CSV table of C-alpha atoms in Angstrom, one decimal:
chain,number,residue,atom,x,y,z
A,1,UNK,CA,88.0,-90.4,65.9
A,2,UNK,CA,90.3,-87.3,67.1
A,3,UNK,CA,90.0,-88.0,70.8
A,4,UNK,CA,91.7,-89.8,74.1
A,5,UNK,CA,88.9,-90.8,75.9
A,6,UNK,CA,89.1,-92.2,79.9
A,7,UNK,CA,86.8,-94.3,81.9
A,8,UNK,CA,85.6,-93.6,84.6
A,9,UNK,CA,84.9,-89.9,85.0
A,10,UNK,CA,85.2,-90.1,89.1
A,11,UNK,CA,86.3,-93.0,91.2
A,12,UNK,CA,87.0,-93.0,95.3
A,13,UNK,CA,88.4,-95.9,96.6
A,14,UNK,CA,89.9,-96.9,100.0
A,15,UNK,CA,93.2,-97.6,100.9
A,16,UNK,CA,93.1,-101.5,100.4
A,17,UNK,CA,90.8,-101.3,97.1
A,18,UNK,CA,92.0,-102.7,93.7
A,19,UNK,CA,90.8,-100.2,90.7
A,20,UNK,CA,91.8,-100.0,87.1
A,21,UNK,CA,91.6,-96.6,85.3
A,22,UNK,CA,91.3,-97.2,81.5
A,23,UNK,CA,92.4,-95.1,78.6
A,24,UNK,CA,91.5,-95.7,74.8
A,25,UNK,CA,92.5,-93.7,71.2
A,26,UNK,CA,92.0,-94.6,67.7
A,27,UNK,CA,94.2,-91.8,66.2
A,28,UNK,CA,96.7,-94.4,65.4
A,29,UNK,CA,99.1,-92.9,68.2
A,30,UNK,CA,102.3,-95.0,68.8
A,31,UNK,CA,103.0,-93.5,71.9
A,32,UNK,CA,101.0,-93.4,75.2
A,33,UNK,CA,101.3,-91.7,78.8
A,34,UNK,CA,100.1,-91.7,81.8
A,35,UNK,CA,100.0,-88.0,83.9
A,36,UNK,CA,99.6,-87.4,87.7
A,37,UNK,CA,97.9,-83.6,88.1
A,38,UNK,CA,97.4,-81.4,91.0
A,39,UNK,CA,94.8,-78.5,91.3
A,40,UNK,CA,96.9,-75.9,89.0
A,41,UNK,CA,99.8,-78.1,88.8
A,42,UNK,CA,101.4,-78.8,85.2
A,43,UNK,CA,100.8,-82.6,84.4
A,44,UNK,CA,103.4,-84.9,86.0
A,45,UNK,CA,105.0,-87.8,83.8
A,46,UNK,CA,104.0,-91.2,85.4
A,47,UNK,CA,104.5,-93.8,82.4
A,48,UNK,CA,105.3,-93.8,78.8
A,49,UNK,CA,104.4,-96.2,76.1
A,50,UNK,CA,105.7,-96.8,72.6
A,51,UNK,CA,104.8,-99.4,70.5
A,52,UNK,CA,103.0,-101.2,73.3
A,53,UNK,CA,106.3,-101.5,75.3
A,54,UNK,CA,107.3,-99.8,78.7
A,55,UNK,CA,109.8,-97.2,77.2
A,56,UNK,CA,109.4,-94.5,80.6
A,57,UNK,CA,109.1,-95.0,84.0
A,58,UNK,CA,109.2,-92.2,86.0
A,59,UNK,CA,110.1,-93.6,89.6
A,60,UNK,CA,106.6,-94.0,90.0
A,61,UNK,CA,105.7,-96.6,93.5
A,62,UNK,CA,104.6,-99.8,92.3
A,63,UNK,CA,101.0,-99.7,93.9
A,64,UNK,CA,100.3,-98.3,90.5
A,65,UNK,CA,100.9,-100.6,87.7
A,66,UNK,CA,100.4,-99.5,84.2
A,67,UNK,CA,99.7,-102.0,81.0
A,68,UNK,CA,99.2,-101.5,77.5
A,69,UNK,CA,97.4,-104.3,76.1
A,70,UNK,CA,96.9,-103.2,72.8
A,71,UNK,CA,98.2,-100.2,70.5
A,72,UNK,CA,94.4,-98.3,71.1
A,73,UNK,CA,94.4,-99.3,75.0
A,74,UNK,CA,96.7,-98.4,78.0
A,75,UNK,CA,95.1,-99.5,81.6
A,76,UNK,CA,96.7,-97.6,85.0
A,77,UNK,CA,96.1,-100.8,88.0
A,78,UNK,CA,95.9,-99.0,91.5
A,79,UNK,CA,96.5,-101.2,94.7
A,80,UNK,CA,96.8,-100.0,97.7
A,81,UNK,CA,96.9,-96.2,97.1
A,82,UNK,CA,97.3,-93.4,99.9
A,83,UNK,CA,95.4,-90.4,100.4
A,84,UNK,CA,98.1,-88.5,98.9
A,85,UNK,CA,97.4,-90.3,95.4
A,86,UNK,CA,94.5,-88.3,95.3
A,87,UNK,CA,94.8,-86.2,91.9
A,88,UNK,CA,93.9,-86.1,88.0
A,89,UNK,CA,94.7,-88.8,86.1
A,90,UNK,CA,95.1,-87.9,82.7
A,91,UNK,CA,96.1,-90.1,79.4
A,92,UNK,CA,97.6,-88.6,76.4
A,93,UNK,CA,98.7,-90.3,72.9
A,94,UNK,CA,101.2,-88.6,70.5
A,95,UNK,CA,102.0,-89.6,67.0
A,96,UNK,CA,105.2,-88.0,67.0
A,97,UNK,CA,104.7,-87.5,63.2
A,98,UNK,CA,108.3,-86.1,61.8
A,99,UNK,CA,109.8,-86.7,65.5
A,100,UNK,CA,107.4,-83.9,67.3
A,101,UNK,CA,105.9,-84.5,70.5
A,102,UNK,CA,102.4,-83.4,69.2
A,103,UNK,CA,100.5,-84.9,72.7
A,104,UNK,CA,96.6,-85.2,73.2
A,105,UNK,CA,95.3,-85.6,76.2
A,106,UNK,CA,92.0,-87.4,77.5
A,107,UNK,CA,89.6,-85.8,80.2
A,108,UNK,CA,91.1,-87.7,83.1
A,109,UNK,CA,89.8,-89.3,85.9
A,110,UNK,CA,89.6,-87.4,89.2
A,111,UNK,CA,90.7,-90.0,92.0
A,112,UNK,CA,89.9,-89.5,95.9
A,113,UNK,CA,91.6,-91.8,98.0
A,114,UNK,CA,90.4,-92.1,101.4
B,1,UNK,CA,117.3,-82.6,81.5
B,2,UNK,CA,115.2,-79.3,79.9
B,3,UNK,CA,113.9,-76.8,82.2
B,4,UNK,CA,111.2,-74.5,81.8
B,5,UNK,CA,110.1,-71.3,83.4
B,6,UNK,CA,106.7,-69.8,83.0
B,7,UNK,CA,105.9,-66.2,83.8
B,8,UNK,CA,103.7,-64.5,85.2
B,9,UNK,CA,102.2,-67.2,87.5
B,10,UNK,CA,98.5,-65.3,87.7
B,11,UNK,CA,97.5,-62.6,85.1
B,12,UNK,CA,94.1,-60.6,85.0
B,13,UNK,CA,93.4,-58.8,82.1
B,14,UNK,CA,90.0,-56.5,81.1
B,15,UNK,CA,87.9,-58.3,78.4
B,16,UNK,CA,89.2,-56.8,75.1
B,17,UNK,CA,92.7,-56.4,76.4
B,18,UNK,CA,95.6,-58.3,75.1
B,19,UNK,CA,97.8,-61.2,77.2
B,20,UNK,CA,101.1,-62.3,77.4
B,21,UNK,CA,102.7,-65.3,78.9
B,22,UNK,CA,106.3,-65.5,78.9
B,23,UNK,CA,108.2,-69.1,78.6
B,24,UNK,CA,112.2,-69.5,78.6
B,25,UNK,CA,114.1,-72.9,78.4
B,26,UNK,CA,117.6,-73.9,79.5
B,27,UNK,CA,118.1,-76.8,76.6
B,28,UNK,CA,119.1,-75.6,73.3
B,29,UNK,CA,118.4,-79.2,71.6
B,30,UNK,CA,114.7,-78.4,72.4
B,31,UNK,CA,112.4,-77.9,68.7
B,32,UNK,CA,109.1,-77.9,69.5
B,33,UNK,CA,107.0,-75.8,71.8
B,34,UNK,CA,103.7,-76.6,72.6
B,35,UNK,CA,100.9,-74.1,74.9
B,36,UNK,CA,97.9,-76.2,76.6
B,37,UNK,CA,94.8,-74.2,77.7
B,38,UNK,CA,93.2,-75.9,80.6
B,39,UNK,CA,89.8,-75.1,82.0
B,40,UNK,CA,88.7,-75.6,85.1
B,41,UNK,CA,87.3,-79.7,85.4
B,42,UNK,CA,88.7,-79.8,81.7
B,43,UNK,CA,91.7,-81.7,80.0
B,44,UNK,CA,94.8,-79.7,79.0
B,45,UNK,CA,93.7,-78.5,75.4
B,46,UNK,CA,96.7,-77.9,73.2
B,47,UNK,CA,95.8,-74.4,71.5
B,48,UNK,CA,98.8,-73.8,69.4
B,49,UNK,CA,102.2,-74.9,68.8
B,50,UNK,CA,105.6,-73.7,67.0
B,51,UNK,CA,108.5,-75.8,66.1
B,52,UNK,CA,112.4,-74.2,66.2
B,53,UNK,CA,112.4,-73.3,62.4
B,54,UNK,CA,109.6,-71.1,62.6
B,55,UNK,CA,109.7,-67.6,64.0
B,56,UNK,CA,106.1,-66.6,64.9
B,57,UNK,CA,102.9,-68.6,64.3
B,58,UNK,CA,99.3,-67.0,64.5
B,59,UNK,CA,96.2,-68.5,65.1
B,60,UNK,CA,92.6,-66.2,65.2
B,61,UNK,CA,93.4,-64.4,68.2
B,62,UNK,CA,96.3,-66.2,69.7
B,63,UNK,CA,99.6,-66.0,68.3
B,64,UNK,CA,103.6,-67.7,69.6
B,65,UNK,CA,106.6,-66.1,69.2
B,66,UNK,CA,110.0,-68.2,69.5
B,67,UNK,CA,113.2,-66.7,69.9
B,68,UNK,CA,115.6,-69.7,70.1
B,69,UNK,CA,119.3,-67.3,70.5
B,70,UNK,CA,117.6,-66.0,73.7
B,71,UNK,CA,115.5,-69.4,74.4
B,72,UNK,CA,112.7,-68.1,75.2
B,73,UNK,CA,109.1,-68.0,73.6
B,74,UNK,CA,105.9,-66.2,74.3
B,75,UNK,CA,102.2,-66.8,73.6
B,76,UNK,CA,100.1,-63.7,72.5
B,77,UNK,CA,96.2,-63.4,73.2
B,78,UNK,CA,94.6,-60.3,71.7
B,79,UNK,CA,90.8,-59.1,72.0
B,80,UNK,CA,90.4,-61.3,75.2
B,81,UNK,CA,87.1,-62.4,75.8
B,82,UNK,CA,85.6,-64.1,79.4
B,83,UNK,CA,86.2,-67.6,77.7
B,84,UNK,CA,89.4,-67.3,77.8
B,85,UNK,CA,89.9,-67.5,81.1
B,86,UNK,CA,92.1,-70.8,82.3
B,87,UNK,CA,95.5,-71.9,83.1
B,88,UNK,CA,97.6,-72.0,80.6
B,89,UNK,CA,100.9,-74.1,80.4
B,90,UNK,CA,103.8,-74.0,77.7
B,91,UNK,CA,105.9,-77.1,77.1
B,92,UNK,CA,109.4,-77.8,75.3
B,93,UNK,CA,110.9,-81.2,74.0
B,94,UNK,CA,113.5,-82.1,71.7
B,95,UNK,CA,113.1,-84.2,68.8
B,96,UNK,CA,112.8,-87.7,68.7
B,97,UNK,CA,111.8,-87.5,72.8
B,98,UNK,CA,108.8,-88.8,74.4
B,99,UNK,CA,109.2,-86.2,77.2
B,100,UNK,CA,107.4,-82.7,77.5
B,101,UNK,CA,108.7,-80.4,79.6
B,102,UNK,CA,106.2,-78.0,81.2
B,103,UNK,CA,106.2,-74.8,82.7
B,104,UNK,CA,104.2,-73.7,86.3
B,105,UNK,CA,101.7,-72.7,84.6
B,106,UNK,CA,99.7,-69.2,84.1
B,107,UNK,CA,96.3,-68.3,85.5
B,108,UNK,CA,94.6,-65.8,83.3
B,109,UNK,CA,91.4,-63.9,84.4
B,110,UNK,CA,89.6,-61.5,81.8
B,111,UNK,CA,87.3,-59.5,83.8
B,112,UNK,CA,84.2,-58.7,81.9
């Protein structure tokens, strides 16, 4: 299996909802992220993972909570979002085989706040 | 922390034509330079990459150029076809770092 994958496709939730976005790879990837992107906007770091630890957080709010609870799963927990938050989500994995940031990204999940 | 500047921000091209988008970056400690083609509703698709010992790396149709004294690098599309049409964004990081750095991003159109 060569590929990130990310459940769901779509998700809208209101302002007081609690919703998981879920990622998954079997490529054997040590390292994990989680990427806020805009329409035409590069990918922006939220969260990195190595070895299933917290190793990057990018000031990111705390209504979103990330967690890794394997080496093959990383989970982003969303609590109390604003409109705002509305975006791309997208997951990545990198092996960083020889030290090079060789990332792979998932489809995303496209997130309406209302 | 590494900066990266993308140019041009929109480039339309005739199908057939060749492309080129220009990256520079500001941290010499940066080795590898990756180029993610993202269509539209699509996942950034890495297309091609070059690492600081190489010079040039070629693909089909797309090629990279790096030149690290002048830190900058470039990617290359000849014989464009309507497919390629998407934006495409280059990235740096340094070795060892969990970080990429990407640039604004490039909006190519090959008109048919």
């Amino acid at each position: 299996d060569t590929e990130v994958t990310q459940t769901p496709k779509h998700l809208v939730m209101g302002m007081t909802n609690k919703k998981s976005l879920k990622c998954e790879q079997h490529m054997g990837h040590r390292a994990m992220y989680w990427y806020k992107q805009k329409a035409k906007k590069p990918p922006e770091l939220m969260f990195v993972y190595s070895y299933e630890k917290l190793s990057i957080n990018e000031s990111v709010p705390s209504r979103f909570s990330p967690e890794c609870p394997n080496s093959s799963l990383l989970n982003l927990h969303l609590h109390a979002l604003q409109p705002e938050d509305s975006a791309l989500y997208l997951c990545a994995s990198a092996g960083q085989l020889a030290g090079y940031n060789e990332q792979f990204f998932g489809p995303g999940t496209r997130l309406t706040v209302l | 922390g590494e900066n990266v500047e993308q140019h041009p921000s929109t480039l339309s091209v005739q199908e057939g034509d060749s492309a080129v988008i220009k990256c520079t970056y500001s941290d010499s400690a940066s080795n590898y330079f990756p180029w993610y083609k993202q269509e539209l509703g699509k996942r950034p698709q890495l297309i091609i990459d070059i690492r600081s010992n190489v010079g040039e790396k070629k693909d089909q149709r797309i090629a990279v150029t790096l030149n690290k004294t002048a830190k900058h690098f470039s990617l290359h599309i000849t014989e464009t076809q309507p497919e390629d049409s998407a934006v495409y964004f280059c990235a740096a990081s340094i070795r060892g770092d969990y970080k990429l750095s990407f640039g604004a991003g490039t909006t190519v159109t090959v008109r048919a």
